[in-house]
Amino acid sequence: MNLTDLRPAPGSVKRRKKIGRGPGSGHGKTSTRGHKGDKARGQSKVGFEGGQTPLHRRLPKQRGLGTGLTSRGFNNGRYKTHYHIVNVSELEQFDNGTEITAEFLLAHGVIKDTSLPVKILAGGELTKSLTVVAAKFSGAAEALIAEKGGTVQVTEAARKMSDVIAENRATNAAARAAN
């Protein structure tokens, strides 16, 4: 067997339809496009619906809110504060009397980085007395920690996500300038 003996399976390769090569082919003259009109000449505009008012004109305008046909409504996500969420059950692994900070949680692999503030929630059980320092606590988590004889310390106001993004951009720009 040689490479020259290889052939595609019968019927698997379809022959190309030749158009515009004379009347004998059955696809001459208008080349299967019919007579005149937009569809004979080229492609219609993106969003064209045959003369019906297109969707992008049927929807009301919404200025300054995202992009695309359906970007309507209000989205304040850019200014939302994001947190590293830690449940009290994750604090159960530490010894009695331990002071728990974001750096401590980072060192013990509970959070991945300290770029975001930490928020403590009341998920799970807590049996130990701990001193917990975080940006925010749920009411139930604060009560649970206090109930077990621990203390709660709230750090400075949590940073807005827009500030974090601005800092990251500045850091990245400085790194690019250094290279």
Tab-separated table of C-alpha atoms in Angstrom:
chain	number	residue	atom	x	y	z
A	1	MET	CA	0.000	0.000	0.000
A	2	ASN	CA	1.269	3.455	-0.951
A	3	LEU	CA	0.086	7.006	-0.209
A	4	THR	CA	-1.048	7.201	-3.829
A	5	ASP	CA	-3.518	4.365	-3.169
A	6	LEU	CA	-5.390	6.287	-0.443
A	7	ARG	CA	-8.829	7.535	-1.451
A	8	PRO	CA	-11.654	9.128	0.524
A	9	ALA	CA	-14.615	6.862	1.217
A	10	PRO	CA	-17.199	6.940	-1.577
A	11	GLY	CA	-19.744	9.705	-1.027
A	12	SER	CA	-17.742	11.443	1.692
A	13	VAL	CA	-16.402	14.238	-0.542
A	14	LYS	CA	-19.056	16.310	-2.260
A	15	ARG	CA	-18.224	18.052	-5.544
A	16	ARG	CA	-18.328	21.831	-5.546
A	17	LYS	CA	-21.319	23.353	-7.356
A	18	LYS	CA	-19.960	25.398	-10.267
A	19	ILE	CA	-22.083	28.450	-10.960
A	20	GLY	CA	-22.024	31.176	-13.596
A	21	ARG	CA	-20.492	28.971	-16.284
A	22	GLY	CA	-23.192	28.989	-18.966
A	23	PRO	CA	-26.790	27.802	-19.417
A	24	GLY	CA	-25.893	24.137	-19.934
A	25	SER	CA	-25.014	23.746	-16.248
A	26	GLY	CA	-28.417	24.893	-15.048
A	27	HIS	CA	-26.624	27.454	-12.830
A	28	GLY	CA	-25.582	30.028	-15.430
A	29	LYS	CA	-26.590	33.675	-15.879
A	30	THR	CA	-27.966	34.614	-12.417
A	31	SER	CA	-25.827	31.995	-10.631
A	32	THR	CA	-28.664	30.706	-8.389
A	33	ARG	CA	-29.360	34.209	-6.978
A	34	GLY	CA	-32.567	34.997	-8.851
A	35	HIS	CA	-33.247	38.355	-10.505
A	36	LYS	CA	-32.041	41.662	-9.027
A	37	GLY	CA	-32.785	42.790	-5.491
A	38	ASP	CA	-30.574	43.140	-2.423
A	39	LYS	CA	-30.064	39.398	-2.027
A	40	ALA	CA	-28.723	39.112	-5.560
A	41	ARG	CA	-26.153	41.874	-5.034
A	42	GLY	CA	-24.488	41.338	-1.664
A	43	GLN	CA	-25.090	40.860	2.019
A	44	SER	CA	-27.816	42.732	3.865
A	45	LYS	CA	-26.910	44.957	6.800
A	46	VAL	CA	-26.296	43.405	10.193
A	47	GLY	CA	-29.534	43.676	12.165
A	48	PHE	CA	-31.692	44.170	9.046
A	49	GLU	CA	-35.079	42.494	9.497
A	50	GLY	CA	-36.592	42.855	6.024
A	51	GLY	CA	-37.971	46.351	6.541
A	52	GLN	CA	-39.539	45.620	9.938
A	53	THR	CA	-38.283	48.037	12.597
A	54	PRO	CA	-35.241	46.221	13.961
A	55	LEU	CA	-34.863	45.168	17.582
A	56	HIS	CA	-32.199	47.780	18.351
A	57	ARG	CA	-34.671	50.517	17.405
A	58	ARG	CA	-37.689	48.934	19.119
A	59	LEU	CA	-35.933	48.997	22.509
A	60	PRO	CA	-35.705	52.302	24.396
A	61	LYS	CA	-32.364	54.067	24.627
A	62	GLN	CA	-30.401	53.740	27.844
A	63	ARG	CA	-27.550	56.219	28.021
A	64	GLY	CA	-24.286	55.327	29.707
A	65	LEU	CA	-25.237	51.855	30.872
A	66	GLY	CA	-22.967	49.238	29.372
A	67	THR	CA	-22.902	48.134	25.755
A	68	GLY	CA	-25.013	45.922	23.534
A	69	LEU	CA	-28.675	45.726	22.608
A	70	THR	CA	-30.034	44.700	25.994
A	71	SER	CA	-27.847	46.692	28.394
A	72	ARG	CA	-30.580	48.348	30.371
A	73	GLY	CA	-31.031	48.932	34.057
A	74	PHE	CA	-28.722	50.071	36.800
A	75	ASN	CA	-25.541	48.259	37.786
A	76	ASN	CA	-23.449	49.540	40.658
A	77	GLY	CA	-21.055	46.563	40.592
A	78	ARG	CA	-17.991	48.673	39.875
A	79	TYR	CA	-18.321	50.295	43.299
A	80	LYS	CA	-19.360	47.189	45.198
A	81	THR	CA	-17.026	46.103	47.995
A	82	HIS	CA	-15.805	42.531	47.608
A	83	TYR	CA	-14.651	40.436	50.553
A	84	HIS	CA	-12.805	37.234	51.339
A	85	ILE	CA	-15.572	35.259	53.058
A	86	VAL	CA	-14.543	33.151	56.071
A	87	ASN	CA	-17.010	31.118	58.141
A	88	VAL	CA	-16.506	30.616	61.882
A	89	SER	CA	-16.224	26.857	61.245
A	90	GLU	CA	-12.924	27.590	59.438
A	91	LEU	CA	-11.631	29.335	62.594
A	92	GLU	CA	-12.334	26.206	64.680
A	93	GLN	CA	-8.958	24.692	63.650
A	94	PHE	CA	-7.004	27.328	65.622
A	95	ASP	CA	-6.091	27.159	69.326
A	96	ASN	CA	-7.934	28.957	72.124
A	97	GLY	CA	-6.900	32.589	72.576
A	98	THR	CA	-5.355	32.950	69.107
A	99	GLU	CA	-5.512	36.393	67.497
A	100	ILE	CA	-6.790	35.918	63.980
A	101	THR	CA	-5.938	38.557	61.353
A	102	ALA	CA	-5.938	38.560	57.547
A	103	GLU	CA	-2.174	37.855	57.546
A	104	PHE	CA	-2.699	34.944	59.961
A	105	LEU	CA	-5.436	33.483	57.714
A	106	LEU	CA	-3.162	33.902	54.682
A	107	ALA	CA	-0.276	32.112	56.436
A	108	HIS	CA	-2.588	29.184	57.295
A	109	GLY	CA	-4.072	28.922	53.774
A	110	VAL	CA	-7.614	30.006	54.689
A	111	ILE	CA	-7.521	32.932	52.213
A	112	LYS	CA	-5.451	33.209	49.032
A	113	ASP	CA	-4.258	36.822	49.362
A	114	THR	CA	-4.792	40.010	51.335
A	115	SER	CA	-5.919	42.186	48.428
A	116	LEU	CA	-9.502	42.127	49.698
A	117	PRO	CA	-10.864	42.740	53.198
A	118	VAL	CA	-12.066	39.753	55.241
A	119	LYS	CA	-15.675	39.238	56.258
A	120	ILE	CA	-16.545	36.692	58.949
A	121	LEU	CA	-19.851	34.801	58.630
A	122	ALA	CA	-21.575	32.485	61.124
A	123	GLY	CA	-21.472	29.277	59.048
A	124	GLY	CA	-20.807	26.177	61.140
A	125	GLU	CA	-19.898	25.658	64.802
A	126	LEU	CA	-17.415	27.495	67.006
A	127	THR	CA	-16.308	26.122	70.398
A	128	LYS	CA	-13.150	28.160	71.046
A	129	SER	CA	-12.472	31.624	72.434
A	130	LEU	CA	-10.693	33.666	69.751
A	131	THR	CA	-9.735	37.274	69.075
A	132	VAL	CA	-10.822	37.971	65.508
A	133	VAL	CA	-9.710	41.068	63.580
A	134	ALA	CA	-11.577	41.617	60.294
A	135	ALA	CA	-13.137	44.349	58.170
A	136	LYS	CA	-16.688	43.114	58.643
A	137	PHE	CA	-18.722	40.588	60.643
A	138	SER	CA	-22.241	39.300	60.211
A	139	GLY	CA	-24.394	39.933	63.281
A	140	ALA	CA	-24.699	36.205	63.972
A	141	ALA	CA	-20.914	35.676	63.682
A	142	GLU	CA	-20.202	38.550	66.048
A	143	ALA	CA	-22.695	37.151	68.582
A	144	LEU	CA	-21.259	33.615	68.260
A	145	ILE	CA	-17.664	34.753	68.840
A	146	ALA	CA	-18.709	36.889	71.829
A	147	GLU	CA	-20.807	34.024	73.240
A	148	LYS	CA	-17.721	31.763	73.319
A	149	GLY	CA	-15.734	34.407	75.211
A	150	GLY	CA	-13.858	35.760	72.188
A	151	THR	CA	-13.468	39.347	71.048
A	152	VAL	CA	-14.273	41.043	67.771
A	153	GLN	CA	-12.214	43.924	66.330
A	154	VAL	CA	-13.321	45.747	63.187
A	155	THR	CA	-10.462	47.076	61.011
A	156	GLU	CA	-10.564	50.285	58.972
A	157	ALA	CA	-13.415	50.729	56.540
A	158	ALA	CA	-13.316	48.169	53.766
A	159	ARG	CA	-11.886	49.377	50.480
A	160	LYS	CA	-14.129	49.847	47.475
A	161	MET	CA	-13.489	47.551	44.514
A	162	SER	CA	-12.795	50.592	42.299
A	163	ASP	CA	-9.909	51.532	44.646
A	164	VAL	CA	-8.499	47.998	44.454
A	165	ILE	CA	-8.687	48.102	40.636
A	166	ALA	CA	-7.002	51.529	40.541
A	167	GLU	CA	-4.197	50.281	42.817
A	168	ASN	CA	-3.706	47.157	40.675
A	169	ARG	CA	-3.534	49.270	37.504
A	170	ALA	CA	-0.964	51.592	39.104
A	171	THR	CA	1.111	48.620	40.272
A	172	ASN	CA	0.953	46.992	36.824
A	173	ALA	CA	1.902	50.266	35.099
A	174	ALA	CA	4.873	50.681	37.448
A	175	ALA	CA	5.973	47.103	36.756
A	176	ARG	CA	5.742	47.667	32.976
A	177	ALA	CA	7.708	50.911	33.264
A	178	ALA	CA	10.425	49.092	35.235
A	179	ASN	CA	10.852	46.483	32.462
